[in-house]
Coordinates of C-alpha atoms and ligand atoms in Angstrom, one line a residue:
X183 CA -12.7 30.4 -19.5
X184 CA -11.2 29.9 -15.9
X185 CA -7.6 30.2 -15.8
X186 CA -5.2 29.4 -13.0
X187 CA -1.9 31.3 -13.3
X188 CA 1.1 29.8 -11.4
X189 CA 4.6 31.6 -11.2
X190 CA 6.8 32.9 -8.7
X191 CA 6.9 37.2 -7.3
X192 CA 7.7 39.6 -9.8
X193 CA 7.5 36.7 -12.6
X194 CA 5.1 39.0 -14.9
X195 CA 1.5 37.3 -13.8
X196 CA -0.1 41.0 -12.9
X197 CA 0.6 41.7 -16.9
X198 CA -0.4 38.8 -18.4
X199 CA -3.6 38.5 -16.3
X200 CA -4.4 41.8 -17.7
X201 CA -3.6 41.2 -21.1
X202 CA -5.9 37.8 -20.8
X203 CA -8.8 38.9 -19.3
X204 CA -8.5 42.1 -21.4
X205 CA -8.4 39.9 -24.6
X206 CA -10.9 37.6 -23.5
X207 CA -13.3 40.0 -21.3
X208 CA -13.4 37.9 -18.2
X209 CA -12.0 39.2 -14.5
X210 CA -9.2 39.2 -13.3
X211 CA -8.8 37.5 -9.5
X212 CA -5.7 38.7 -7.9
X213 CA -5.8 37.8 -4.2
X214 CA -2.9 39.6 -3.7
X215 CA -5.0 42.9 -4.8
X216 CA -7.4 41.1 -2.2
X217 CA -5.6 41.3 0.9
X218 CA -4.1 44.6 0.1
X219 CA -7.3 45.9 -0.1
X220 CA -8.3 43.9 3.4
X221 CA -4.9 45.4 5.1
X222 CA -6.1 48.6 4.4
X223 CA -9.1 48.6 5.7
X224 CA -8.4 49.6 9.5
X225 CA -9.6 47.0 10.7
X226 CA -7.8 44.1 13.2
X227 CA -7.6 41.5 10.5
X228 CA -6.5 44.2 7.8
X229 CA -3.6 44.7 10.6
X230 CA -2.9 41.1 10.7
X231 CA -2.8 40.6 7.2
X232 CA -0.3 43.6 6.8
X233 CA 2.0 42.6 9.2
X234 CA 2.1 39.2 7.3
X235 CA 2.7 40.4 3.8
X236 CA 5.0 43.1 4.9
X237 CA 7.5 40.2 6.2
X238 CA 7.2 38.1 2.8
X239 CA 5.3 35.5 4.2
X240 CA 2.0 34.1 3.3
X241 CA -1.9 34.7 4.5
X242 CA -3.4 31.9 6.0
X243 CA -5.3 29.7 3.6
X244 CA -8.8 30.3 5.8
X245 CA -8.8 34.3 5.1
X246 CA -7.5 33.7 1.6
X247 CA -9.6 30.7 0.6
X248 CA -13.1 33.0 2.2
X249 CA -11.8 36.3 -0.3
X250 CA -11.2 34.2 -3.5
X251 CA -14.6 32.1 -2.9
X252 CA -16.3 35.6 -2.4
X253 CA -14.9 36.5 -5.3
X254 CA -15.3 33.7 -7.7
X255 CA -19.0 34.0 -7.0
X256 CA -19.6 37.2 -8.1
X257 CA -21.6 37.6 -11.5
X258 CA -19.3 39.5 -13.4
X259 CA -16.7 36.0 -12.6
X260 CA -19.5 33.6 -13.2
X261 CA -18.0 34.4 -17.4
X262 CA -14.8 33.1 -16.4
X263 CA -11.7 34.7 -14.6
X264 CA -8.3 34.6 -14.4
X265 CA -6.7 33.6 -10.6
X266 CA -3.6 35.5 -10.4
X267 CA -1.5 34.6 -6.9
X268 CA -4.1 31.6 -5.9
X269 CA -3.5 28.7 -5.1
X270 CA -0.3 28.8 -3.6
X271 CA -0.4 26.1 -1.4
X272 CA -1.6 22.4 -2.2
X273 CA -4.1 23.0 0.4
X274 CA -6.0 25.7 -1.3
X275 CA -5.7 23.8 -4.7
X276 CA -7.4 21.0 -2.9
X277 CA -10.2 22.8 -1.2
X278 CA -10.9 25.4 -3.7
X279 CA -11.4 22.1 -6.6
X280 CA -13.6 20.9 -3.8
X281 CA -15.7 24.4 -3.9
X282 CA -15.4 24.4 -8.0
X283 CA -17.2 20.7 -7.9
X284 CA -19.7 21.7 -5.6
X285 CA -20.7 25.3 -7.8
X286 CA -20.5 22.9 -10.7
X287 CA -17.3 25.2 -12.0
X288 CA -14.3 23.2 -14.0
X289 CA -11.1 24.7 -14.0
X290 CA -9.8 24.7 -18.0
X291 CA -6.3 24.9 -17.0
X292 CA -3.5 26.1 -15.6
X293 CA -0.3 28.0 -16.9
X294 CA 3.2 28.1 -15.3
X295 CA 5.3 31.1 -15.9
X296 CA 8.3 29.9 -15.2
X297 CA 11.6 32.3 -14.2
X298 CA 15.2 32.2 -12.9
X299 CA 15.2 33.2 -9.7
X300 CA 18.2 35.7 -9.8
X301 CA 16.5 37.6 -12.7
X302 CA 13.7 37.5 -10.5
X303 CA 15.8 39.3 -7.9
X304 CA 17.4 41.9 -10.3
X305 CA 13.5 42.9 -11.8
X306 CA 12.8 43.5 -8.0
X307 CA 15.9 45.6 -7.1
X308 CA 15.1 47.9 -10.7
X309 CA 11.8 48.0 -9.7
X310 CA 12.4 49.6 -6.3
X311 CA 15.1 51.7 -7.9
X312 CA 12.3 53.2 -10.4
X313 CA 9.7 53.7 -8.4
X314 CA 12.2 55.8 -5.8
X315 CA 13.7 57.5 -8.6
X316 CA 9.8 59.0 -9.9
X317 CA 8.4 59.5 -6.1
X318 CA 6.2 56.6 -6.6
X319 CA 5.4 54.1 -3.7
X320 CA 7.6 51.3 -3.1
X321 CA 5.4 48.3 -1.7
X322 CA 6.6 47.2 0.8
X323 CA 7.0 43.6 0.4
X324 CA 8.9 44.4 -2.2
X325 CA 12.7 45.0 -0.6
X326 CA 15.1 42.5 -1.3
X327 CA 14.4 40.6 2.5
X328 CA 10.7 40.2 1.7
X329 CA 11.6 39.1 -1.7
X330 CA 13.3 36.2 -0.4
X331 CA 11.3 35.0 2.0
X332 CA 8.4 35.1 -0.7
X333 CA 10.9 32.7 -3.1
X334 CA 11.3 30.8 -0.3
X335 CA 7.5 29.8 0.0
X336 CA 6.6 29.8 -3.4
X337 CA 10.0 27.5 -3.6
X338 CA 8.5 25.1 -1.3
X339 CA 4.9 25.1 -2.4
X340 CA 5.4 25.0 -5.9
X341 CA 6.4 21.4 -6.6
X342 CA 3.2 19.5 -5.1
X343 CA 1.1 22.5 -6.9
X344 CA 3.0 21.4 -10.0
X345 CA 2.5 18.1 -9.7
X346 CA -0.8 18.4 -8.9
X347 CA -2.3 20.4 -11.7
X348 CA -0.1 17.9 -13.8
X349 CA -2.0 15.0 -12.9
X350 CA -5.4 16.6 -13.7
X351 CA -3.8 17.2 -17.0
X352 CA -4.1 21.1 -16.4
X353 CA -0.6 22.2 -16.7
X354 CA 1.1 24.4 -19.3
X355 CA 4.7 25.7 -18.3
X356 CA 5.1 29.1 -20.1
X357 CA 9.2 30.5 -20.1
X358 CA 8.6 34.1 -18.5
X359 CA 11.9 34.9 -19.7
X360 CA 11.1 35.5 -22.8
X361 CA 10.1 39.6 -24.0
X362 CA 6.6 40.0 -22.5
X363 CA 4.6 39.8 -25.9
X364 CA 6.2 36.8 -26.7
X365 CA 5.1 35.3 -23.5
X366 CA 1.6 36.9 -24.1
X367 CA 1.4 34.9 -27.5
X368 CA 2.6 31.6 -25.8
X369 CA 0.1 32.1 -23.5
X370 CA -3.0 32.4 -26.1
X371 CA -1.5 29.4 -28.2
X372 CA -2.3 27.5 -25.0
X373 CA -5.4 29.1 -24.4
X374 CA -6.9 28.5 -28.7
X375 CA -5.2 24.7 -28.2
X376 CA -7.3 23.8 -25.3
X377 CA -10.7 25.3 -26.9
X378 CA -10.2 23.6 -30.0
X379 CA -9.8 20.4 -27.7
X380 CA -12.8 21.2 -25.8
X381 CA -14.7 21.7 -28.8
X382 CA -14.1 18.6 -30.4
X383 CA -14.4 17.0 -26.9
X384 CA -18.0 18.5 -27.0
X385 CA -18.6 17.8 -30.8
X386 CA -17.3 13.6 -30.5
X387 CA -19.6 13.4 -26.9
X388 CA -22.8 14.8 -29.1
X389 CA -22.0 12.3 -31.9
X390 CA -21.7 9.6 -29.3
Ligands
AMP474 P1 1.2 39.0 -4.7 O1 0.7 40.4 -5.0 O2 0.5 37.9 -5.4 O3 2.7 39.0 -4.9 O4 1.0 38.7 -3.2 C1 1.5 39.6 -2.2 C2 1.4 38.9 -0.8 O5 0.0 38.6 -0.5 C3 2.1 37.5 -0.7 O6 3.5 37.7 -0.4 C4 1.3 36.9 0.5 O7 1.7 37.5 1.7 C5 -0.1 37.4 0.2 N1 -0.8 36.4 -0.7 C6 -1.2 36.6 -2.0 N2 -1.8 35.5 -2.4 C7 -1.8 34.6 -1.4 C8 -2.2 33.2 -1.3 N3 -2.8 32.6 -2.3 N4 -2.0 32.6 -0.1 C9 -1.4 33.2 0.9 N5 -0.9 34.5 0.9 C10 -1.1 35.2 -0.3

């Protein structure tokens, strides 16, 4: 299965991407996780790509697009992934549907957690809060500036991504409000829907 997993900073996609590919044993893509891992490697680009999600903003779709194709080709993705943080621009929808026709990959679909931004804000500050509170790291793109400089660009790249996936009759909106198990089971009601529609999708084409 190859999931897309839309939804703004802090919305709860790290969690559900882990409880999906968990449940369903295929990867987990987080290109967030990517660039970290790229910024702190030492090198100039790793500097680049730190400075850039220190301040909230986003990495330009050329790095991002080269780690999530690197990644997507692996063998332990060719079972199926779930992208958490990717696409976020119509851009690298575009081109990276252009890379899954050429591989001969099809997207199954797409979910949309959906949250109010103001919660959104509040998970961030208690976030910060805990992780002073126990000693542990506080990342840095996660203070209440960065926060809303990263609202602002998933505010203004998430309508043509929405619109897009809708069209291609991917999309399923998801409230992330809700308790995180309840959005878990949302989530795989989506996911056993669309088998049983790919299955008799594959069952009427053999009968045909
Ligand atoms: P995340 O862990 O998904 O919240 O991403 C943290 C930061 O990584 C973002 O604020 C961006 O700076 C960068 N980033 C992650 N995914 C992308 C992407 N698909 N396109 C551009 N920048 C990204």
């Amino acid at each position: 299965m190859r999931i897309v997993l839309l939804g703004p900073p802090a919305a709860g996609k790290g969690t559900q991407a882990k409880r999906i590919t968990g449940a369903y044993n295929i990867t987990h893509l987080s290109t967030g996780d990517m660039l970290r891992a790229q910024a702190s490697a030492g090198t100039e680009i790793g500097k680049r790509i730190r400075e850039t999600m220190s301040s909230g903003k986003l990495v330009s779709d050329p790095l991002v697009l080269a780690a999530v194709i690197e990644q997507v080709t692996r063998s332990d993705a060719r079972g199926g992934f779930v992208l958490d943080g990717f696409p976020r621009t119509i851009s690298q929808a575009v081109t990276f549907d252009d890379f899954l026709d050429a591989e001969g990959i099809e997207l199954d679909f797409v979910i949309e957690l959906r949250v109010d931004e103001q919660v959104l804000l509040d998970r961030i500050a208690t976030r910060t809060r805990e992780a002073e509170q126990t000693g542990n790291a506080v990342r840095a793109d996660d203070t209440q500036e960065a926060l809303k400089v990263r609202l602002v660009a998933y505010r203004e790249q998430i309508t043509p991504l929405i619109d897009y996936y809708r069209s291609r009759n991917l999309l399923n909106t998801v409230n992330g409000l809700q308790p995180v198990d309840v959005v878990t089971e949302q989530i795989f009601d989506v996911m056993k829907h669309r088998h049983e529609q790919s299955t008799i999708a594959i069952h009427n084409t053999a009968e045909q």
